[in-house]
PDB file of C-alpha atoms in Angstrom:
ATOM      1  CA  PRO A  13      17.536  36.684  84.709  1.00  0.00           C
ATOM      2  CA  HIS A  14      15.590  40.167  84.661  1.00  0.00           C
ATOM      3  CA  GLY A  15      17.526  41.225  81.497  1.00  0.00           C
ATOM      4  CA  LEU A  16      17.029  37.965  79.904  1.00  0.00           C
ATOM      5  CA  TYR A  17      13.087  38.249  80.526  1.00  0.00           C
ATOM      6  CA  ALA A  18      13.202  41.879  79.111  1.00  0.00           C
ATOM      7  CA  VAL A  19      15.054  40.602  75.949  1.00  0.00           C
ATOM      8  CA  GLY A  20      12.672  37.638  75.653  1.00  0.00           C
ATOM      9  CA  CYS A  21       9.697  39.992  75.656  1.00  0.00           C
ATOM     10  CA  LEU A  22      11.175  42.161  73.187  1.00  0.00           C
ATOM     11  CA  ALA A  23      11.923  39.099  70.985  1.00  0.00           C
ATOM     12  CA  ALA A  24       8.410  37.823  71.396  1.00  0.00           C
ATOM     13  CA  ALA A  25       6.915  41.182  70.283  1.00  0.00           C
ATOM     14  CA  ARG A  26       9.095  41.215  67.110  1.00  0.00           C
ATOM     15  CA  LEU A  27       7.976  37.615  66.325  1.00  0.00           C
ATOM     16  CA  LEU A  28       4.318  38.516  66.886  1.00  0.00           C
ATOM     17  CA  GLU A  29       5.114  41.508  64.470  1.00  0.00           C
ATOM     18  CA  ALA A  30       6.771  39.354  61.834  1.00  0.00           C
ATOM     19  CA  VAL A  31       4.088  36.637  61.833  1.00  0.00           C
ATOM     20  CA  ARG A  32       1.325  39.515  61.694  1.00  0.00           C
ATOM     21  CA  LEU A  33      -0.425  38.070  65.034  1.00  0.00           C
ATOM     22  CA  ALA A  34       0.135  41.465  66.808  1.00  0.00           C
ATOM     23  CA  PRO A  35      -2.937  43.154  65.281  1.00  0.00           C
ATOM     24  CA  MET A  36      -5.097  40.140  66.282  1.00  0.00           C
ATOM     25  CA  LEU A  37      -3.763  40.241  69.831  1.00  0.00           C
ATOM     26  CA  ARG A  38      -3.816  44.090  70.301  1.00  0.00           C
ATOM     27  CA  PRO A  39      -7.445  43.883  71.670  1.00  0.00           C
ATOM     28  CA  VAL A  40      -6.662  41.034  74.134  1.00  0.00           C
ATOM     29  CA  TRP A  41      -3.563  42.820  75.766  1.00  0.00           C
ATOM     30  CA  PRO A  42      -5.626  45.314  77.857  1.00  0.00           C
ATOM     31  CA  HIS A  43      -7.805  42.583  79.102  1.00  0.00           C
ATOM     32  CA  ALA A  44      -4.878  40.177  79.849  1.00  0.00           C
ATOM     33  CA  ALA A  45      -2.884  42.986  81.810  1.00  0.00           C
ATOM     34  CA  THR A  46      -6.012  43.953  83.724  1.00  0.00           C
ATOM     35  CA  LEU A  47      -6.365  40.272  84.768  1.00  0.00           C
ATOM     36  CA  LEU A  48      -2.978  39.940  86.028  1.00  0.00           C
ATOM     37  CA  LEU A  49      -2.733  43.431  87.635  1.00  0.00           C
ATOM     38  CA  THR A  50      -5.975  43.237  89.802  1.00  0.00           C
ATOM     39  CA  PRO A  51      -8.126  40.289  89.921  1.00  0.00           C
ATOM     40  CA  VAL A  52      -5.451  37.447  90.048  1.00  0.00           C
ATOM     41  CA  PRO A  53      -3.603  39.378  92.882  1.00  0.00           C
ATOM     42  CA  TRP A  54      -6.962  39.883  94.741  1.00  0.00           C
ATOM     43  CA  VAL A  55      -7.604  36.251  94.725  1.00  0.00           C
ATOM     44  CA  ARG A  56      -4.364  35.288  95.774  1.00  0.00           C
ATOM     45  CA  THR A  57      -4.042  37.802  98.394  1.00  0.00           C
ATOM     46  CA  LEU A  58      -7.372  36.701  99.715  1.00  0.00           C
ATOM     47  CA  LEU A  59      -6.079  33.105  99.804  1.00  0.00           C
ATOM     48  CA  THR A  60      -2.950  34.177 101.936  1.00  0.00           C
ATOM     49  CA  LEU A  61      -5.209  35.729 104.529  1.00  0.00           C
ATOM     50  CA  ARG A  62      -7.056  32.609 105.203  1.00  0.00           C
ATOM     51  CA  SER A  63      -4.166  31.020 107.182  1.00  0.00           C
ATOM     52  CA  ASP A  64      -1.739  32.620 109.595  1.00  0.00           C
ATOM     53  CA  GLY A  65       1.532  30.478 109.247  1.00  0.00           C
ATOM     54  CA  GLN A  66       5.053  31.535 109.014  1.00  0.00           C
ATOM     55  CA  GLU A  67       5.159  30.984 105.161  1.00  0.00           C
ATOM     56  CA  ASP A  68       1.750  32.694 104.970  1.00  0.00           C
ATOM     57  CA  ARG A  69       3.053  35.836 106.682  1.00  0.00           C
ATOM     58  CA  ALA A  70       5.885  35.929 104.298  1.00  0.00           C
ATOM     59  CA  LEU A  71       3.478  35.836 101.295  1.00  0.00           C
ATOM     60  CA  GLN A  72       1.419  38.500 102.981  1.00  0.00           C
ATOM     61  CA  ARG A  73       4.382  40.593 103.132  1.00  0.00           C
ATOM     62  CA  SER A  74       5.179  40.009  99.493  1.00  0.00           C
ATOM     63  CA  TRP A  75       1.637  40.745  98.300  1.00  0.00           C
ATOM     64  CA  LEU A  76       1.710  43.913 100.307  1.00  0.00           C
ATOM     65  CA  MET A  77       4.803  44.996  98.565  1.00  0.00           C
ATOM     66  CA  PHE A  78       2.685  44.349  95.188  1.00  0.00           C
ATOM     67  CA  TRP A  79      -0.149  46.398  96.472  1.00  0.00           C
ATOM     68  CA  VAL A  80       2.112  49.386  97.375  1.00  0.00           C
ATOM     69  CA  LEU A  81       3.421  49.114  93.771  1.00  0.00           C
ATOM     70  CA  TRP A  82      -0.026  48.834  92.449  1.00  0.00           C
ATOM     71  CA  ALA A  83      -1.103  52.088  94.399  1.00  0.00           C
ATOM     72  CA  SER A  84       1.940  54.006  93.235  1.00  0.00           C
ATOM     73  CA  ALA A  85       1.077  53.194  89.609  1.00  0.00           C
ATOM     74  CA  GLN A  86      -2.519  54.074  90.168  1.00  0.00           C
ATOM     75  CA  LEU A  87      -1.602  57.185  92.055  1.00  0.00           C
ATOM     76  CA  LEU A  88       0.802  58.495  89.216  1.00  0.00           C
ATOM     77  CA  SER A  89      -1.736  57.773  86.579  1.00  0.00           C
ATOM     78  CA  GLU A  90      -4.828  59.448  88.263  1.00  0.00           C
ATOM     79  CA  ALA A  91      -2.615  62.410  89.566  1.00  0.00           C
ATOM     80  CA  LEU A  92      -1.610  62.927  85.864  1.00  0.00           C
ATOM     81  CA  ALA A  93      -5.275  62.742  84.760  1.00  0.00           C
ATOM     82  CA  LEU A  94      -6.527  65.379  87.535  1.00  0.00           C
ATOM     83  CA  LEU A  95      -3.719  67.931  86.518  1.00  0.00           C
ATOM     84  CA  PRO A  96      -5.465  71.013  84.669  1.00  0.00           C
ATOM     85  CA  PHE A  97      -4.994  70.650  80.849  1.00  0.00           C
ATOM     86  CA  ALA A  98      -3.229  67.521  81.099  1.00  0.00           C
ATOM     87  CA  ALA A  99      -5.108  65.990  78.231  1.00  0.00           C
ATOM     88  CA  ARG A 100      -3.830  68.600  76.079  1.00  0.00           C
ATOM     89  CA  LEU A 101      -0.102  68.741  77.222  1.00  0.00           C
ATOM     90  CA  LEU A 102       0.263  64.901  77.535  1.00  0.00           C
ATOM     91  CA  PRO A 103      -0.747  62.082  75.047  1.00  0.00           C
ATOM     92  CA  ALA A 104      -3.553  59.902  76.076  1.00  0.00           C
ATOM     93  CA  GLN A 105      -1.385  57.030  76.417  1.00  0.00           C
ATOM     94  CA  ALA A 106       0.333  58.656  79.178  1.00  0.00           C
ATOM     95  CA  LEU A 107      -2.610  59.180  81.334  1.00  0.00           C
ATOM     96  CA  SER A 108      -4.166  55.881  81.139  1.00  0.00           C
ATOM     97  CA  LEU A 109      -2.877  52.481  82.129  1.00  0.00           C
ATOM     98  CA  ASP A 110      -5.582  51.080  79.997  1.00  0.00           C
ATOM     99  CA  SER A 111      -4.217  52.497  76.764  1.00  0.00           C
ATOM    100  CA  PRO A 112      -3.605  50.019  74.031  1.00  0.00           C
ATOM    101  CA  SER A 113      -0.039  50.876  73.621  1.00  0.00           C
ATOM    102  CA  ALA A 114       0.646  50.437  77.453  1.00  0.00           C
ATOM    103  CA  ALA A 115      -1.033  47.169  77.680  1.00  0.00           C
ATOM    104  CA  PRO A 116       1.535  45.028  76.211  1.00  0.00           C
ATOM    105  CA  VAL A 117       4.188  46.555  78.580  1.00  0.00           C
ATOM    106  CA  LEU A 118       1.896  46.205  81.575  1.00  0.00           C
ATOM    107  CA  PHE A 119       1.143  42.682  80.727  1.00  0.00           C
ATOM    108  CA  CYS A 120       4.889  41.684  80.566  1.00  0.00           C
ATOM    109  CA  ALA A 121       5.438  43.739  83.834  1.00  0.00           C
ATOM    110  CA  ALA A 122       2.540  42.055  85.625  1.00  0.00           C
ATOM    111  CA  ALA A 123       3.629  38.662  84.386  1.00  0.00           C
ATOM    112  CA  TRP A 124       7.423  39.329  85.648  1.00  0.00           C
ATOM    113  CA  LEU A 125       5.809  40.468  89.113  1.00  0.00           C
ATOM    114  CA  HIS A 126       4.097  36.914  89.237  1.00  0.00           C
ATOM    115  CA  LEU A 127       7.158  34.998  88.513  1.00  0.00           C
ATOM    116  CA  PRO A 128       8.971  33.247  91.488  1.00  0.00           C
ATOM    117  CA  HIS A 129      12.153  35.343  91.843  1.00  0.00           C
ATOM    118  CA  SER A 130      13.240  38.427  93.703  1.00  0.00           C
ATOM    119  CA  GLY A 131      11.794  40.834  91.123  1.00  0.00           C
ATOM    120  CA  LEU A 132       8.986  42.160  93.428  1.00  0.00           C
ATOM    121  CA  PRO A 133      11.307  42.961  96.453  1.00  0.00           C
ATOM    122  CA  LEU A 134      13.897  44.439  94.005  1.00  0.00           C
ATOM    123  CA  LEU A 135      11.146  46.963  92.495  1.00  0.00           C
ATOM    124  CA  TYR A 136       9.833  47.531  95.796  1.00  0.00           C
ATOM    125  CA  SER A 137      13.230  48.619  97.056  1.00  0.00           C
ATOM    126  CA  LEU A 138      13.225  51.444  94.551  1.00  0.00           C
ATOM    127  CA  VAL A 139       9.674  52.666  95.494  1.00  0.00           C
ATOM    128  CA  GLY A 140       9.226  51.949  99.253  1.00  0.00           C
ATOM    129  CA  PRO A 141      12.176  54.111 100.570  1.00  0.00           C
ATOM    130  CA  VAL A 142      10.978  56.975  98.670  1.00  0.00           C
ATOM    131  CA  LEU A 143       7.475  56.692  99.985  1.00  0.00           C
ATOM    132  CA  ALA A 144       8.810  56.334 103.431  1.00  0.00           C
ATOM    133  CA  ALA A 145      10.969  59.432 102.973  1.00  0.00           C
ATOM    134  CA  ARG A 146       7.951  61.438 101.697  1.00  0.00           C
ATOM    135  CA  ALA A 147       5.814  60.346 104.427  1.00  0.00           C
ATOM    136  CA  GLN A 148       8.378  61.362 106.997  1.00  0.00           C
ATOM    137  CA  ARG A 149       8.732  64.747 105.497  1.00  0.00           C
ATOM    138  CA  LEU A 150       5.004  65.227 105.490  1.00  0.00           C
ATOM    139  CA  SER A 151       4.881  64.109 109.171  1.00  0.00           C
ATOM    140  CA  ASP A 152       7.654  66.618 109.946  1.00  0.00           C
ATOM    141  CA  ALA A 153       5.822  69.289 108.125  1.00  0.00           C
ATOM    142  CA  LEU A 154       2.525  69.016 110.264  1.00  0.00           C
ATOM    143  CA  PRO A 155       2.268  71.121 113.441  1.00  0.00           C
ATOM    144  CA  ALA A 156       2.942  69.039 116.538  1.00  0.00           C
ATOM    145  CA  LEU A 157       3.788  69.522 120.271  1.00  0.00           C
ATOM    146  CA  PRO A 158       7.748  69.894 121.055  1.00  0.00           C
ATOM    147  CA  ALA A 159       9.282  66.516 121.349  1.00  0.00           C
ATOM    148  CA  GLY A 160      10.202  67.103 125.171  1.00  0.00           C
ATOM    149  CA  VAL A 161       6.613  68.022 125.933  1.00  0.00           C
ATOM    150  CA  SER A 162       5.206  65.041 124.180  1.00  0.00           C
ATOM    151  CA  ALA A 163       7.748  62.861 125.899  1.00  0.00           C
ATOM    152  CA  GLN A 164       6.754  64.434 129.499  1.00  0.00           C
ATOM    153  CA  ILE A 165       2.964  63.955 128.701  1.00  0.00           C
ATOM    154  CA  GLY A 166       3.530  60.382 127.654  1.00  0.00           C
ATOM    155  CA  LEU A 167       5.616  59.449 130.655  1.00  0.00           C
ATOM    156  CA  VAL A 168       2.807  61.067 133.112  1.00  0.00           C
ATOM    157  CA  LEU A 169       0.162  59.067 131.100  1.00  0.00           C
ATOM    158  CA  ARG A 170       2.196  55.816 131.400  1.00  0.00           C
ATOM    159  CA  LEU A 171       2.617  56.182 135.208  1.00  0.00           C
ATOM    160  CA  LEU A 172      -1.018  57.116 135.663  1.00  0.00           C
ATOM    161  CA  LEU A 173      -2.626  54.831 133.389  1.00  0.00           C
ATOM    162  CA  PRO A 174      -2.603  50.972 132.781  1.00  0.00           C
ATOM    163  CA  ALA A 175      -0.397  50.029 129.742  1.00  0.00           C
ATOM    164  CA  GLY A 176      -3.504  48.625 127.985  1.00  0.00           C
ATOM    165  CA  LEU A 177      -5.649  51.734 128.367  1.00  0.00           C
ATOM    166  CA  TYR A 178      -2.520  53.955 127.506  1.00  0.00           C
ATOM    167  CA  ALA A 179      -1.956  51.914 124.304  1.00  0.00           C
ATOM    168  CA  ALA A 180      -5.724  52.302 123.354  1.00  0.00           C
ATOM    169  CA  LEU A 181      -5.859  55.982 124.141  1.00  0.00           C
ATOM    170  CA  ALA A 182      -2.788  56.657 121.905  1.00  0.00           C
ATOM    171  CA  GLN A 183      -4.332  54.832 119.072  1.00  0.00           C
ATOM    172  CA  THR A 184      -7.704  56.637 119.354  1.00  0.00           C
ATOM    173  CA  ALA A 185      -5.836  60.047 119.472  1.00  0.00           C
ATOM    174  CA  GLN A 186      -3.962  59.140 116.281  1.00  0.00           C
ATOM    175  CA  GLU A 187      -7.092  57.832 114.575  1.00  0.00           C
ATOM    176  CA  GLY A 188      -9.018  60.858 115.844  1.00  0.00           C
ATOM    177  CA  TRP A 189      -6.666  63.238 114.015  1.00  0.00           C
ATOM    178  CA  LEU A 190      -7.018  61.271 110.734  1.00  0.00           C
ATOM    179  CA  LEU A 191     -10.783  61.476 111.227  1.00  0.00           C
ATOM    180  CA  LEU A 192     -10.890  65.091 111.833  1.00  0.00           C
ATOM    181  CA  ALA A 193      -8.396  65.672 108.701  1.00  0.00           C
ATOM    182  CA  ALA A 194     -10.783  63.456 106.543  1.00  0.00           C
ATOM    183  CA  ALA A 195     -13.991  65.205 107.974  1.00  0.00           C
ATOM    184  CA  LEU A 196     -12.463  68.765 106.776  1.00  0.00           C
ATOM    185  CA  CYS A 197     -11.923  67.423 103.388  1.00  0.00           C
ATOM    186  CA  LEU A 198     -15.647  66.564 103.172  1.00  0.00           C
ATOM    187  CA  CYS A 199     -16.343  70.321 103.430  1.00  0.00           C
ATOM    188  CA  THR A 200     -14.299  71.110 100.378  1.00  0.00           C
ATOM    189  CA  PRO A 201     -16.038  71.594  96.974  1.00  0.00           C
ATOM    190  CA  TYR A 202     -15.807  68.946  94.334  1.00  0.00           C
ATOM    191  CA  PRO A 203     -12.640  69.598  92.545  1.00  0.00           C
ATOM    192  CA  LEU A 204     -10.784  69.618  95.659  1.00  0.00           C
ATOM    193  CA  THR A 205     -12.505  66.553  97.151  1.00  0.00           C
ATOM    194  CA  ALA A 206     -11.289  64.636  94.106  1.00  0.00           C
ATOM    195  CA  TYR A 207      -7.681  65.288  95.049  1.00  0.00           C
ATOM    196  CA  THR A 208      -8.430  64.477  98.781  1.00  0.00           C
ATOM    197  CA  LEU A 209     -10.288  61.402  97.754  1.00  0.00           C
ATOM    198  CA  LEU A 210      -7.143  60.215  95.738  1.00  0.00           C
ATOM    199  CA  TYR A 211      -5.098  61.011  98.807  1.00  0.00           C
ATOM    200  CA  TRP A 212      -7.192  59.111 101.364  1.00  0.00           C
ATOM    201  CA  SER A 213      -8.180  56.179  99.112  1.00  0.00           C
ATOM    202  CA  VAL A 214      -4.680  55.386  97.453  1.00  0.00           C
ATOM    203  CA  CYS A 215      -1.832  57.659  98.852  1.00  0.00           C
ATOM    204  CA  HIS A 216      -2.455  57.432 102.648  1.00  0.00           C
ATOM    205  CA  PRO A 217      -3.041  53.509 102.742  1.00  0.00           C
ATOM    206  CA  ALA A 218       0.127  53.071 100.581  1.00  0.00           C
ATOM    207  CA  LEU A 219       1.945  54.999 103.176  1.00  0.00           C
ATOM    208  CA  ARG A 220       0.601  52.977 105.899  1.00  0.00           C
ATOM    209  CA  SER A 221       1.578  49.788 104.059  1.00  0.00           C
ATOM    210  CA  VAL A 222       5.048  51.011 103.675  1.00  0.00           C
ATOM    211  CA  GLU A 223       4.979  51.587 107.567  1.00  0.00           C
ATOM    212  CA  ALA A 224       3.675  48.008 108.176  1.00  0.00           C
ATOM    213  CA  LEU A 225       6.416  46.633 105.874  1.00  0.00           C
ATOM    214  CA  GLU A 226       9.122  48.578 107.529  1.00  0.00           C
ATOM    215  CA  ALA A 227       8.114  47.886 111.060  1.00  0.00           C
ATOM    216  CA  GLN A 228       8.592  44.097 110.666  1.00  0.00           C
ATOM    217  CA  ARG A 229      12.490  44.707 110.711  1.00  0.00           C
ATOM    218  CA  HIS A 230      12.418  45.998 114.535  1.00  0.00           C
ATOM    219  CA  GLY A 231      12.292  43.127 116.814  1.00  0.00           C
ATOM    220  CA  ALA A 232       9.969  40.174 117.471  1.00  0.00           C
ATOM    221  CA  GLU A 233       7.323  42.231 119.351  1.00  0.00           C
ATOM    222  CA  ALA A 234       7.160  45.049 116.541  1.00  0.00           C
ATOM    223  CA  ALA A 235       7.261  42.370 114.061  1.00  0.00           C
ATOM    224  CA  ALA A 236       4.055  40.534 115.509  1.00  0.00           C
ATOM    225  CA  ASP A 237       2.316  44.162 115.551  1.00  0.00           C
ATOM    226  CA  ALA A 238       3.421  44.728 112.138  1.00  0.00           C
ATOM    227  CA  ALA A 239       2.107  41.222 111.001  1.00  0.00           C
ATOM    228  CA  PHE A 240      -1.298  42.386 112.126  1.00  0.00           C
ATOM    229  CA  ALA A 241      -1.049  45.650 110.497  1.00  0.00           C
ATOM    230  CA  THR A 242       0.045  43.973 107.081  1.00  0.00           C
ATOM    231  CA  GLN A 243      -3.168  41.912 107.357  1.00  0.00           C
ATOM    232  CA  VAL A 244      -5.282  45.079 107.873  1.00  0.00           C
ATOM    233  CA  GLN A 245      -3.732  46.924 104.968  1.00  0.00           C
ATOM    234  CA  LEU A 246      -4.289  43.752 102.732  1.00  0.00           C
ATOM    235  CA  ARG A 247      -7.824  43.676 103.796  1.00  0.00           C
ATOM    236  CA  TYR A 248      -8.276  47.505 102.961  1.00  0.00           C
ATOM    237  CA  TRP A 249      -6.633  46.899  99.347  1.00  0.00           C
ATOM    238  CA  LEU A 250      -9.178  43.983  98.854  1.00  0.00           C
ATOM    239  CA  LEU A 251     -12.061  46.246  99.772  1.00  0.00           C
ATOM    240  CA  HIS A 252     -10.662  49.200  97.761  1.00  0.00           C
ATOM    241  CA  CYS A 253     -10.270  46.922  94.535  1.00  0.00           C
ATOM    242  CA  ALA A 254     -13.888  45.590  95.245  1.00  0.00           C
ATOM    243  CA  VAL A 255     -15.412  48.921  95.539  1.00  0.00           C
ATOM    244  CA  SER A 256     -13.555  50.244  92.312  1.00  0.00           C
ATOM    245  CA  ALA A 257     -14.731  47.066  90.428  1.00  0.00           C
ATOM    246  CA  VAL A 258     -18.225  47.976  91.470  1.00  0.00           C
ATOM    247  CA  LEU A 259     -17.920  51.505  90.244  1.00  0.00           C
ATOM    248  CA  GLN A 260     -16.283  50.505  86.989  1.00  0.00           C
ATOM    249  CA  GLN A 261     -19.257  48.105  86.308  1.00  0.00           C
ATOM    250  CA  LEU A 262     -21.976  50.557  87.309  1.00  0.00           C
ATOM    251  CA  PRO A 263     -20.624  54.062  86.208  1.00  0.00           C
ATOM    252  CA  TRP A 264     -23.840  55.619  86.780  1.00  0.00           C
ATOM    253  CA  LEU A 265     -23.071  55.689  90.400  1.00  0.00           C
ATOM    254  CA  LEU A 266     -20.611  58.195  89.796  1.00  0.00           C
ATOM    255  CA  TRP A 267     -23.245  60.696  88.397  1.00  0.00           C
ATOM    256  CA  LEU A 268     -25.269  60.666  91.722  1.00  0.00           C
ATOM    257  CA  PRO A 269     -24.945  63.829  93.724  1.00  0.00           C
ATOM    258  CA  PHE A 270     -22.097  63.845  96.204  1.00  0.00           C
ATOM    259  CA  SER A 271     -20.817  60.470  94.918  1.00  0.00           C
ATOM    260  CA  THR A 272     -17.005  61.548  95.417  1.00  0.00           C
ATOM    261  CA  HIS A 273     -17.885  62.684  99.152  1.00  0.00           C
ATOM    262  CA  GLY A 274     -19.743  59.332  99.593  1.00  0.00           C
ATOM    263  CA  GLN A 275     -16.374  57.543  98.415  1.00  0.00           C
ATOM    264  CA  LEU A 276     -14.393  59.634 100.822  1.00  0.00           C
ATOM    265  CA  VAL A 277     -16.657  58.758 103.762  1.00  0.00           C
ATOM    266  CA  LEU A 278     -16.305  55.003 102.643  1.00  0.00           C
TER     267      LEU A 278
END
């Protein structure tokens, strides 16, 4: 069915060219693609978060897969745009998801993701494991205590502290390291802050979303925690899209001093 859909899109494009409707629809494609890629998923995600049934959790998992794919596309596009001399080395169509030539393809891809079939899990199965492997390599590259020392410290803390307090302290320590890394990024000049903003606003949440999706496969207790993490990540993507929409409608905010640092703090 996926191949038939691609053939149908190509046939429709040929038909529009033959009846000379393609030039008339060219200005419509970017708006239609944007509508299917962000506002419609935003509303549908918000509706799935209003209830917490079994079917709703399955929909939440599907929408988190969508936002991981959305973040991957945004990350690739913005990373290419931030490369030095990228505008001279690559065509403009390769640097923007809103280019007229890419809009029809994005519209067909977005419509395909909204159809009730297995296309979304299929596409995520190609992207999710790659992101998970990159996240594991990044975690292994960061300095940490030896595994034996960490295990012994954890065992002592479990014996001395209540289970609830130990879990809270572990979560606080993990978030503390993240906040410390983000605070160090605030001290960098603007060119470097642009890269760190891309990581903390798109890349890191995408990796956390992949972790939440992968955690649902490990037992009932882990699945319950992963369902909560899935909802947290979905709320983040809703907030991220809302902030991006405000900045797109009010571009003068980006000209304010330390606007990039302010986005990083947020």
